[in-house]
PDB file of C-alpha atoms in Angstrom:
ATOM      1  CA  UNK A 294    -238.343 106.766  19.827  1.00 44.00           C
ATOM      2  CA  UNK A 295    -240.363 104.991  22.520  1.00 49.00           C
ATOM      3  CA  UNK A 296    -241.525 102.447  20.001  1.00 49.00           C
ATOM      4  CA  UNK A 297    -237.947 101.620  18.975  1.00 45.00           C
ATOM      5  CA  UNK A 298    -236.900 100.952  22.585  1.00 50.00           C
ATOM      6  CA  UNK A 299    -239.842  98.678  23.281  1.00 48.00           C
ATOM      7  CA  UNK A 300    -239.163  96.837  20.105  1.00 46.00           C
ATOM      8  CA  UNK A 301    -235.573  96.329  21.156  1.00 48.00           C
ATOM      9  CA  UNK A 302    -236.591  95.196  24.697  1.00 50.00           C
ATOM     10  CA  UNK A 303    -238.979  92.723  23.204  1.00 49.00           C
ATOM     11  CA  UNK A 304    -236.267  91.294  21.058  1.00 48.00           C
ATOM     12  CA  UNK A 305    -234.288  90.174  24.172  1.00 49.00           C
ATOM     13  CA  UNK A 306    -234.873  86.712  25.438  1.00 50.00           C
ATOM     14  CA  UNK A 307    -237.114  86.367  28.530  1.00 53.00           C
ATOM     15  CA  UNK A 308    -234.703  84.391  30.647  1.00 46.00           C
ATOM     16  CA  UNK A 309    -231.814  86.974  30.391  1.00 48.00           C
ATOM     17  CA  UNK A 310    -231.636  89.618  33.035  1.00 47.00           C
ATOM     18  CA  UNK A 311    -231.351  93.229  32.089  1.00 51.00           C
ATOM     19  CA  UNK A 312    -228.219  93.986  34.038  1.00 50.00           C
ATOM     20  CA  UNK A 313    -225.201  92.121  35.301  1.00 50.00           C
ATOM     21  CA  UNK A 314    -223.302  89.284  33.822  1.00 51.00           C
ATOM     22  CA  UNK A 315    -225.360  86.356  32.607  1.00 55.00           C
ATOM     23  CA  UNK A 316    -225.328  83.237  34.887  1.00 58.00           C
ATOM     24  CA  UNK A 317    -223.979  80.092  33.278  1.00 54.00           C
ATOM     25  CA  UNK A 318    -226.488  77.345  32.660  1.00 56.00           C
ATOM     26  CA  UNK A 319    -226.615  74.704  35.377  1.00 56.00           C
ATOM     27  CA  UNK A 320    -224.514  71.705  34.777  1.00 53.00           C
ATOM     28  CA  UNK A 321    -224.666  68.241  36.290  1.00 52.00           C
ATOM     29  CA  UNK A 322    -222.031  69.085  38.892  1.00 53.00           C
ATOM     30  CA  UNK A 323    -223.885  72.249  39.971  1.00 51.00           C
ATOM     31  CA  UNK A 324    -227.274  70.489  40.536  1.00 50.00           C
ATOM     32  CA  UNK A 325    -225.451  67.700  42.463  1.00 53.00           C
ATOM     33  CA  UNK A 326    -223.849  70.232  44.713  1.00 47.00           C
ATOM     34  CA  UNK A 327    -227.150  71.974  45.366  1.00 53.00           C
ATOM     35  CA  UNK A 328    -228.738  68.701  46.347  1.00 52.00           C
ATOM     36  CA  UNK A 329    -225.819  67.766  48.782  1.00 49.00           C
ATOM     37  CA  UNK A 330    -226.041  71.263  50.302  1.00 48.00           C
ATOM     38  CA  UNK A 331    -229.816  71.007  50.797  1.00 51.00           C
ATOM     39  CA  UNK A 332    -229.392  67.513  52.413  1.00 49.00           C
ATOM     40  CA  UNK A 333    -226.664  68.756  54.734  1.00 49.00           C
ATOM     41  CA  UNK A 334    -228.600  71.840  55.858  1.00 51.00           C
ATOM     42  CA  UNK A 335    -231.804  69.909  56.535  1.00 53.00           C
ATOM     43  CA  UNK A 336    -230.267  66.860  58.082  1.00 52.00           C
ATOM     44  CA  UNK A 337    -230.313  68.252  61.596  1.00 51.00           C
ATOM     45  CA  UNK A 338    -233.937  69.382  61.165  1.00 52.00           C
ATOM     46  CA  UNK A 339    -234.986  65.960  59.858  1.00 49.00           C
ATOM     47  CA  UNK A 340    -233.154  64.271  62.755  1.00 48.00           C
ATOM     48  CA  UNK A 341    -234.994  66.524  65.184  1.00 49.00           C
ATOM     49  CA  UNK A 342    -238.326  65.776  63.516  1.00 54.00           C
ATOM     50  CA  UNK A 343    -237.583  62.062  63.224  1.00 54.00           C
ATOM     51  CA  UNK A 344    -239.054  60.011  66.243  1.00 51.00           C
ATOM     52  CA  UNK A 345    -236.893  57.562  68.152  1.00 51.00           C
ATOM     53  CA  UNK A 346    -236.586  54.029  66.851  1.00 50.00           C
ATOM     54  CA  UNK A 347    -238.514  52.532  69.694  1.00 47.00           C
ATOM     55  CA  UNK A 348    -241.338  55.129  69.401  1.00 50.00           C
ATOM     56  CA  UNK A 349    -241.539  54.532  65.593  1.00 49.00           C
ATOM     57  CA  UNK A 350    -241.644  50.751  66.179  1.00 44.00           C
ATOM     58  CA  UNK A 351    -244.427  51.056  68.666  1.00 48.00           C
ATOM     59  CA  UNK A 352    -246.569  53.356  66.617  1.00 46.00           C
ATOM     60  CA  UNK A 353    -245.950  51.370  63.381  1.00 47.00           C
ATOM     61  CA  UNK A 354    -246.572  47.972  65.074  1.00 48.00           C
ATOM     62  CA  UNK A 355    -249.845  46.446  63.779  1.00 48.00           C
ATOM     63  CA  UNK A 356    -250.683  45.151  67.168  1.00 50.00           C
ATOM     64  CA  UNK A 357    -250.270  48.558  68.668  1.00 46.00           C
ATOM     65  CA  UNK A 358    -252.387  50.121  65.894  1.00 50.00           C
ATOM     66  CA  UNK A 359    -255.219  47.651  66.660  1.00 49.00           C
ATOM     67  CA  UNK A 360    -255.718  49.093  70.050  1.00 49.00           C
ATOM     68  CA  UNK A 361    -257.737  52.170  69.879  1.00 52.00           C
ATOM     69  CA  UNK A 362    -257.197  55.419  71.954  1.00 53.00           C
ATOM     70  CA  UNK A 363    -257.453  54.804  75.626  1.00 55.00           C
ATOM     71  CA  UNK A 364    -257.212  50.899  75.304  1.00 56.00           C
ATOM     72  CA  UNK A 365    -254.269  48.819  76.448  1.00 56.00           C
ATOM     73  CA  UNK A 366    -252.202  47.068  73.811  1.00 57.00           C
ATOM     74  CA  UNK A 367    -253.211  43.527  72.982  1.00 57.00           C
ATOM     75  CA  UNK A 368    -250.150  42.169  74.842  1.00 54.00           C
ATOM     76  CA  UNK A 369    -251.642  43.546  78.099  1.00 52.00           C
ATOM     77  CA  UNK A 370    -255.166  42.600  77.154  1.00 51.00           C
ATOM     78  CA  UNK A 371    -254.243  39.003  77.005  1.00 58.00           C
ATOM     79  CA  UNK A 372    -253.090  38.966  80.557  1.00 58.00           C
ATOM     80  CA  UNK A 373    -255.625  37.716  83.171  1.00 59.00           C
ATOM     81  CA  UNK A 374    -257.432  40.465  85.037  1.00 63.00           C
ATOM     82  CA  UNK A 375    -256.096  41.163  88.607  1.00 63.00           C
ATOM     83  CA  UNK A 376    -257.880  39.263  91.349  1.00 60.00           C
ATOM     84  CA  UNK A 377    -260.649  41.029  93.150  1.00 61.00           C
ATOM     85  CA  UNK A 378    -259.857  42.275  96.660  1.00 58.00           C
ATOM     86  CA  UNK A 379    -260.527  39.671  99.244  1.00 52.00           C
ATOM     87  CA  UNK A 380    -263.911  39.975 100.897  1.00 49.00           C
ATOM     88  CA  UNK A 381    -263.795  40.126 104.651  1.00 46.00           C
ATOM     89  CA  UNK A 382    -264.455  36.817 106.338  1.00 43.00           C
ATOM     90  CA  UNK A 383    -267.774  36.423 108.096  1.00 44.00           C
ATOM     91  CA  UNK A 384    -267.370  36.041 111.804  1.00 41.00           C
ATOM     92  CA  UNK A 385    -267.929  32.538 113.135  1.00 45.00           C
ATOM     93  CA  UNK A 386    -270.709  31.869 115.543  1.00 46.00           C
ATOM     94  CA  UNK A 387    -269.844  32.502 119.221  1.00 55.00           C
ATOM     95  CA  UNK A 388    -271.696  32.354 122.471  1.00 55.00           C
ATOM     96  CA  UNK A 389    -272.813  35.946 122.000  1.00 61.00           C
ATOM     97  CA  UNK A 390    -274.718  34.964 118.765  1.00 71.00           C
ATOM     98  CA  UNK A 391    -276.215  31.697 120.131  1.00 75.00           C
ATOM     99  CA  UNK A 392    -279.712  31.818 121.541  1.00 84.00           C
ATOM    100  CA  UNK A 393    -279.058  30.215 124.945  1.00 83.00           C
ATOM    101  CA  UNK A 394    -282.223  31.728 126.486  1.00 88.00           C
ATOM    102  CA  UNK A 395    -282.389  31.241 130.205  1.00 87.00           C
ATOM    103  CA  UNK A 396    -279.267  28.977 130.119  1.00 88.00           C
ATOM    104  CA  UNK A 397    -276.879  31.877 129.238  1.00 88.00           C
ATOM    105  CA  UNK A 398    -275.983  32.802 132.789  1.00 89.00           C
ATOM    106  CA  UNK A 399    -275.443  29.185 133.689  1.00 90.00           C
ATOM    107  CA  UNK A 400    -273.249  28.730 130.588  1.00 87.00           C
ATOM    108  CA  UNK A 401    -271.053  31.722 131.347  1.00 89.00           C
ATOM    109  CA  UNK A 402    -270.719  30.536 135.041  1.00 90.00           C
ATOM    110  CA  UNK A 403    -269.697  27.034 133.816  1.00 90.00           C
ATOM    111  CA  UNK A 404    -267.061  28.443 131.601  1.00 89.00           C
ATOM    112  CA  UNK A 405    -265.718  30.702 134.378  1.00 90.00           C
ATOM    113  CA  UNK A 406    -265.608  27.817 136.916  1.00 90.00           C
ATOM    114  CA  UNK A 407    -263.912  25.469 134.511  1.00 89.00           C
ATOM    115  CA  UNK A 408    -261.596  28.128 133.093  1.00 90.00           C
ATOM    116  CA  UNK A 409    -262.554  27.073 129.515  1.00 89.00           C
ATOM    117  CA  UNK A 410    -263.197  28.833 126.309  1.00 90.00           C
ATOM    118  CA  UNK A 411    -266.663  28.407 124.700  1.00 85.00           C
ATOM    119  CA  UNK A 412    -265.175  25.727 122.386  1.00 87.00           C
ATOM    120  CA  UNK A 413    -263.440  23.932 125.244  1.00 85.00           C
ATOM    121  CA  UNK A 414    -266.654  23.940 127.285  1.00 87.00           C
ATOM    122  CA  UNK A 415    -268.691  22.583 124.424  1.00 85.00           C
ATOM    123  CA  UNK A 416    -266.054  19.814 123.761  1.00 82.00           C
ATOM    124  CA  UNK A 417    -266.123  18.781 127.415  1.00 83.00           C
ATOM    125  CA  UNK A 418    -269.937  18.449 127.427  1.00 84.00           C
ATOM    126  CA  UNK A 419    -270.016  16.739 123.970  1.00 83.00           C
ATOM    127  CA  UNK A 420    -267.325  14.229 125.042  1.00 80.00           C
ATOM    128  CA  UNK A 421    -269.181  13.514 128.345  1.00 80.00           C
ATOM    129  CA  UNK A 422    -272.417  12.889 126.569  1.00 81.00           C
ATOM    130  CA  UNK A 423    -271.240  11.286 123.260  1.00 78.00           C
ATOM    131  CA  UNK A 424    -268.702   8.891 124.851  1.00 81.00           C
ATOM    132  CA  UNK A 425    -270.834   8.162 127.884  1.00 82.00           C
ATOM    133  CA  UNK A 426    -269.323   5.226 129.782  1.00 87.00           C
ATOM    134  CA  UNK A 427    -265.987   5.571 128.110  1.00 93.00           C
ATOM    135  CA  UNK A 428    -262.705   7.082 129.081  1.00 94.00           C
ATOM    136  CA  UNK A 429    -260.036   8.994 127.066  1.00 95.00           C
ATOM    137  CA  UNK A 430    -256.835   6.920 126.761  1.00 97.00           C
ATOM    138  CA  UNK A 431    -253.641   8.419 125.426  1.00 98.00           C
ATOM    139  CA  UNK A 432    -250.615   6.685 124.150  1.00 97.00           C
ATOM    140  CA  UNK A 433    -247.940   6.457 121.474  1.00 97.00           C
ATOM    141  CA  UNK A 434    -244.756   4.813 120.262  1.00 97.00           C
ATOM    142  CA  UNK A 435    -241.500   4.388 122.316  1.00 97.00           C
ATOM    143  CA  UNK A 436    -239.639   7.525 121.111  1.00 97.00           C
ATOM    144  CA  UNK A 437    -242.692   9.813 121.376  1.00 96.00           C
ATOM    145  CA  UNK A 438    -242.825  10.785 117.684  1.00 97.00           C
ATOM    146  CA  UNK A 439    -246.229   9.270 117.325  1.00 97.00           C
ATOM    147  CA  UNK A 440    -249.037  10.268 119.777  1.00 98.00           C
ATOM    148  CA  UNK A 441    -252.683   9.498 119.769  1.00 98.00           C
ATOM    149  CA  UNK A 442    -255.894   9.646 121.931  1.00 97.00           C
ATOM    150  CA  UNK A 443    -258.711   7.094 121.922  1.00 97.00           C
ATOM    151  CA  UNK A 444    -262.065   6.783 123.639  1.00 96.00           C
ATOM    152  CA  UNK A 445    -262.719   3.243 124.931  1.00 96.00           C
ATOM    153  CA  UNK A 446    -263.911   1.532 128.077  1.00 95.00           C
ATOM    154  CA  UNK A 447    -261.708   1.497 131.196  1.00 96.00           C
ATOM    155  CA  UNK A 448    -262.149  -2.312 131.038  1.00 96.00           C
ATOM    156  CA  UNK A 449    -260.503  -3.494 127.843  1.00 96.00           C
ATOM    157  CA  UNK A 450    -261.262  -6.613 125.728  1.00 95.00           C
ATOM    158  CA  UNK A 451    -257.990  -7.644 124.157  1.00 95.00           C
ATOM    159  CA  UNK A 452    -257.636 -10.025 121.223  1.00 95.00           C
ATOM    160  CA  UNK A 453    -254.494 -12.157 121.091  1.00 94.00           C
ATOM    161  CA  UNK A 454    -254.106 -13.300 117.466  1.00 92.00           C
ATOM    162  CA  UNK A 455    -251.803 -16.173 116.368  1.00 91.00           C
ATOM    163  CA  UNK A 456    -251.509 -15.475 112.598  1.00 91.00           C
ATOM    164  CA  UNK A 457    -248.164 -15.298 111.092  1.00 90.00           C
ATOM    165  CA  UNK A 458    -247.467 -11.672 111.625  1.00 92.00           C
ATOM    166  CA  UNK A 459    -249.334 -11.125 114.929  1.00 91.00           C
ATOM    167  CA  UNK A 460    -247.480 -13.991 116.482  1.00 90.00           C
ATOM    168  CA  UNK A 461    -244.002 -12.647 115.521  1.00 91.00           C
ATOM    169  CA  UNK A 462    -244.730  -9.154 116.675  1.00 89.00           C
ATOM    170  CA  UNK A 463    -247.047 -10.093 119.677  1.00 90.00           C
ATOM    171  CA  UNK A 464    -249.863  -7.989 118.282  1.00 90.00           C
ATOM    172  CA  UNK A 465    -252.405  -7.853 121.168  1.00 94.00           C
ATOM    173  CA  UNK A 466    -254.982  -5.165 120.473  1.00 95.00           C
ATOM    174  CA  UNK A 467    -258.461  -3.856 121.273  1.00 96.00           C
ATOM    175  CA  UNK A 468    -260.688  -2.492 118.426  1.00 95.00           C
ATOM    176  CA  UNK A 469    -262.495   0.876 118.315  1.00 96.00           C
ATOM    177  CA  UNK A 470    -264.405   2.742 115.605  1.00 94.00           C
ATOM    178  CA  UNK A 471    -262.396   5.311 113.633  1.00 94.00           C
ATOM    179  CA  UNK A 472    -264.507   8.143 114.997  1.00 92.00           C
ATOM    180  CA  UNK A 473    -263.168   7.492 118.496  1.00 94.00           C
ATOM    181  CA  UNK A 474    -259.551   7.555 117.478  1.00 96.00           C
ATOM    182  CA  UNK A 475    -257.409  10.714 116.914  1.00 96.00           C
ATOM    183  CA  UNK A 476    -253.818  11.015 115.858  1.00 97.00           C
ATOM    184  CA  UNK A 477    -252.277  13.847 117.884  1.00 97.00           C
ATOM    185  CA  UNK A 478    -248.901  14.025 116.085  1.00 96.00           C
ATOM    186  CA  UNK A 479    -246.497  11.925 113.988  1.00 96.00           C
ATOM    187  CA  UNK A 480    -248.301  11.335 110.687  1.00 96.00           C
ATOM    188  CA  UNK A 481    -245.075  12.015 108.902  1.00 96.00           C
ATOM    189  CA  UNK A 482    -243.211   9.487 111.049  1.00 96.00           C
ATOM    190  CA  UNK A 483    -245.542   6.561 110.232  1.00 96.00           C
ATOM    191  CA  UNK A 484    -244.859   3.888 107.677  1.00 96.00           C
ATOM    192  CA  UNK A 485    -247.146   0.959 106.576  1.00 95.00           C
ATOM    193  CA  UNK A 486    -246.503  -2.656 105.882  1.00 95.00           C
ATOM    194  CA  UNK A 487    -248.999  -4.870 104.049  1.00 92.00           C
ATOM    195  CA  UNK A 488    -248.977  -8.518 102.648  1.00 91.00           C
ATOM    196  CA  UNK A 489    -251.294 -11.187 101.345  1.00 88.00           C
ATOM    197  CA  UNK A 490    -254.771  -9.455 100.961  1.00 86.00           C
ATOM    198  CA  UNK A 491    -253.222  -6.063 101.856  1.00 89.00           C
ATOM    199  CA  UNK A 492    -256.374  -5.202 103.831  1.00 88.00           C
ATOM    200  CA  UNK A 493    -254.630  -4.951 107.171  1.00 88.00           C
ATOM    201  CA  UNK A 494    -252.551  -1.838 107.399  1.00 93.00           C
ATOM    202  CA  UNK A 495    -249.718  -2.509 109.813  1.00 94.00           C
ATOM    203  CA  UNK A 496    -248.557   0.959 110.737  1.00 95.00           C
ATOM    204  CA  UNK A 497    -245.393   1.632 112.938  1.00 95.00           C
ATOM    205  CA  UNK A 498    -243.034   4.433 113.805  1.00 97.00           C
ATOM    206  CA  UNK A 499    -240.184   4.873 111.381  1.00 96.00           C
ATOM    207  CA  UNK A 500    -237.812   5.897 114.174  1.00 96.00           C
ATOM    208  CA  UNK A 501    -238.335   3.314 116.917  1.00 96.00           C
ATOM    209  CA  UNK A 502    -240.291   0.706 115.059  1.00 95.00           C
ATOM    210  CA  UNK A 503    -243.079   0.407 117.581  1.00 96.00           C
ATOM    211  CA  UNK A 504    -246.604  -0.343 116.329  1.00 96.00           C
ATOM    212  CA  UNK A 505    -248.900   1.393 118.765  1.00 97.00           C
ATOM    213  CA  UNK A 506    -252.053   1.071 116.527  1.00 97.00           C
ATOM    214  CA  UNK A 507    -252.995  -0.352 113.177  1.00 95.00           C
ATOM    215  CA  UNK A 508    -255.959  -1.098 110.856  1.00 94.00           C
ATOM    216  CA  UNK A 509    -256.985  -4.715 111.290  1.00 93.00           C
ATOM    217  CA  UNK A 510    -258.293  -6.929 108.562  1.00 90.00           C
ATOM    218  CA  UNK A 511    -261.277  -7.819 110.690  1.00 90.00           C
ATOM    219  CA  UNK A 512    -262.302  -4.253 111.055  1.00 91.00           C
ATOM    220  CA  UNK A 513    -260.967  -2.081 108.186  1.00 91.00           C
ATOM    221  CA  UNK A 514    -263.165   0.751 109.275  1.00 90.00           C
ATOM    222  CA  UNK A 515    -261.521   1.020 112.670  1.00 94.00           C
ATOM    223  CA  UNK A 516    -258.355   0.797 114.561  1.00 96.00           C
ATOM    224  CA  UNK A 517    -256.600  -1.847 116.656  1.00 96.00           C
ATOM    225  CA  UNK A 518    -254.944  -0.183 119.596  1.00 97.00           C
ATOM    226  CA  UNK A 519    -252.060  -1.842 121.476  1.00 96.00           C
ATOM    227  CA  UNK A 520    -252.924  -1.713 125.151  1.00 96.00           C
ATOM    228  CA  UNK A 521    -249.251  -1.873 126.200  1.00 96.00           C
ATOM    229  CA  UNK A 522    -248.687   1.438 124.406  1.00 97.00           C
ATOM    230  CA  UNK A 523    -251.203   3.386 126.466  1.00 98.00           C
ATOM    231  CA  UNK A 524    -250.234   5.859 129.196  1.00 97.00           C
ATOM    232  CA  UNK A 525    -250.785   4.668 132.675  1.00 95.00           C
ATOM    233  CA  UNK A 526    -253.777   5.680 134.794  1.00 94.00           C
ATOM    234  CA  UNK A 527    -256.760   5.029 132.632  1.00 96.00           C
ATOM    235  CA  UNK A 528    -256.967   1.232 132.195  1.00 96.00           C
ATOM    236  CA  UNK A 529    -258.868  -0.455 134.992  1.00 96.00           C
ATOM    237  CA  UNK A 530    -258.840  -4.138 133.802  1.00 96.00           C
ATOM    238  CA  UNK A 531    -257.899  -6.372 130.817  1.00 95.00           C
ATOM    239  CA  UNK A 532    -259.656  -9.466 129.492  1.00 95.00           C
ATOM    240  CA  UNK A 533    -257.718 -11.337 126.802  1.00 95.00           C
ATOM    241  CA  UNK A 534    -259.352 -13.463 124.270  1.00 93.00           C
ATOM    242  CA  UNK A 535    -257.352 -15.797 121.864  1.00 93.00           C
ATOM    243  CA  UNK A 536    -258.230 -15.477 118.234  1.00 93.00           C
ATOM    244  CA  UNK A 537    -257.240 -18.227 115.758  1.00 90.00           C
ATOM    245  CA  UNK A 538    -255.700 -16.154 113.021  1.00 89.00           C
ATOM    246  CA  UNK A 539    -254.045 -19.154 111.355  1.00 89.00           C
ATOM    247  CA  UNK A 540    -257.524 -20.131 110.114  1.00 91.00           C
ATOM    248  CA  UNK A 541    -258.715 -16.543 109.733  1.00 89.00           C
ATOM    249  CA  UNK A 542    -261.767 -17.174 107.489  1.00 90.00           C
ATOM    250  CA  UNK A 543    -263.191 -19.861 109.840  1.00 92.00           C
ATOM    251  CA  UNK A 544    -262.552 -17.856 112.952  1.00 90.00           C
ATOM    252  CA  UNK A 545    -264.304 -14.825 111.499  1.00 90.00           C
ATOM    253  CA  UNK A 546    -267.340 -16.934 110.685  1.00 90.00           C
ATOM    254  CA  UNK A 547    -267.522 -18.441 114.062  1.00 90.00           C
ATOM    255  CA  UNK A 548    -266.963 -15.237 116.070  1.00 90.00           C
ATOM    256  CA  UNK A 549    -270.201 -13.392 116.804  1.00 85.00           C
ATOM    257  CA  UNK A 550    -268.964  -9.897 117.688  1.00 88.00           C
ATOM    258  CA  UNK A 551    -265.436  -9.096 116.349  1.00 90.00           C
ATOM    259  CA  UNK A 552    -266.563  -7.992 112.913  1.00 84.00           C
ATOM    260  CA  UNK A 553    -268.890  -5.292 114.436  1.00 84.00           C
ATOM    261  CA  UNK A 554    -266.490  -3.752 116.863  1.00 84.00           C
ATOM    262  CA  UNK A 555    -265.604  -0.823 114.516  1.00 84.00           C
ATOM    263  CA  UNK A 556    -269.284   0.130 114.105  1.00 82.00           C
ATOM    264  CA  UNK A 557    -270.755   3.015 116.166  1.00 74.00           C
TER     265      UNK A 557
END
């Protein structure tokens, strides 16, 4: 009896269940519905697992992949490194750092009496020694836009030139080395006129037109100062010498001192 039941069970197909109605074979519509349902159910989970577009682009960028862990991306690596922090400036030398020896007390007393800073006291002594026998003249143009100072004798030797331009503008002047001249203000208000050899630099104020100083052709390394543009109180006397600028080359050869007046 048992052998007959087992033979009957073995005769049934393996895919058929023992109880219940048999399930129809899957058709094309059924498999398509299953796939759409699986996509619909897992869409939200896929969206949750999917990184943002910007994050995906950054991670997938070949330039970003080149930078290893802990390294900046190449875009930042190409930027110049930040400048180092500024180093503190070394203090300049002062009286306290100078070795004045036994003269320290005299130096400090001199500053106190003259009411000068250390730099002002040094300038006063240097001017007195370096420009010994000279006085400091100050002057400028008519409107005051251009101001200067010049170290020269109190007794001035003036040249009165009769060349084409000096005659028209009455250019009487005395000559000093460039080291003794200092422009105090008005560099932006000065303009220059040149002609012929263009060696002489005829400088004058843009506003009022006055030429208070210029660079003469005879002494390109110095300045020619107009005595009538100096402030009052420092000129003791004036001696005027005529210079034949109409025959400039001949006058320069015959004159013994004018070409050296801008030298120290």
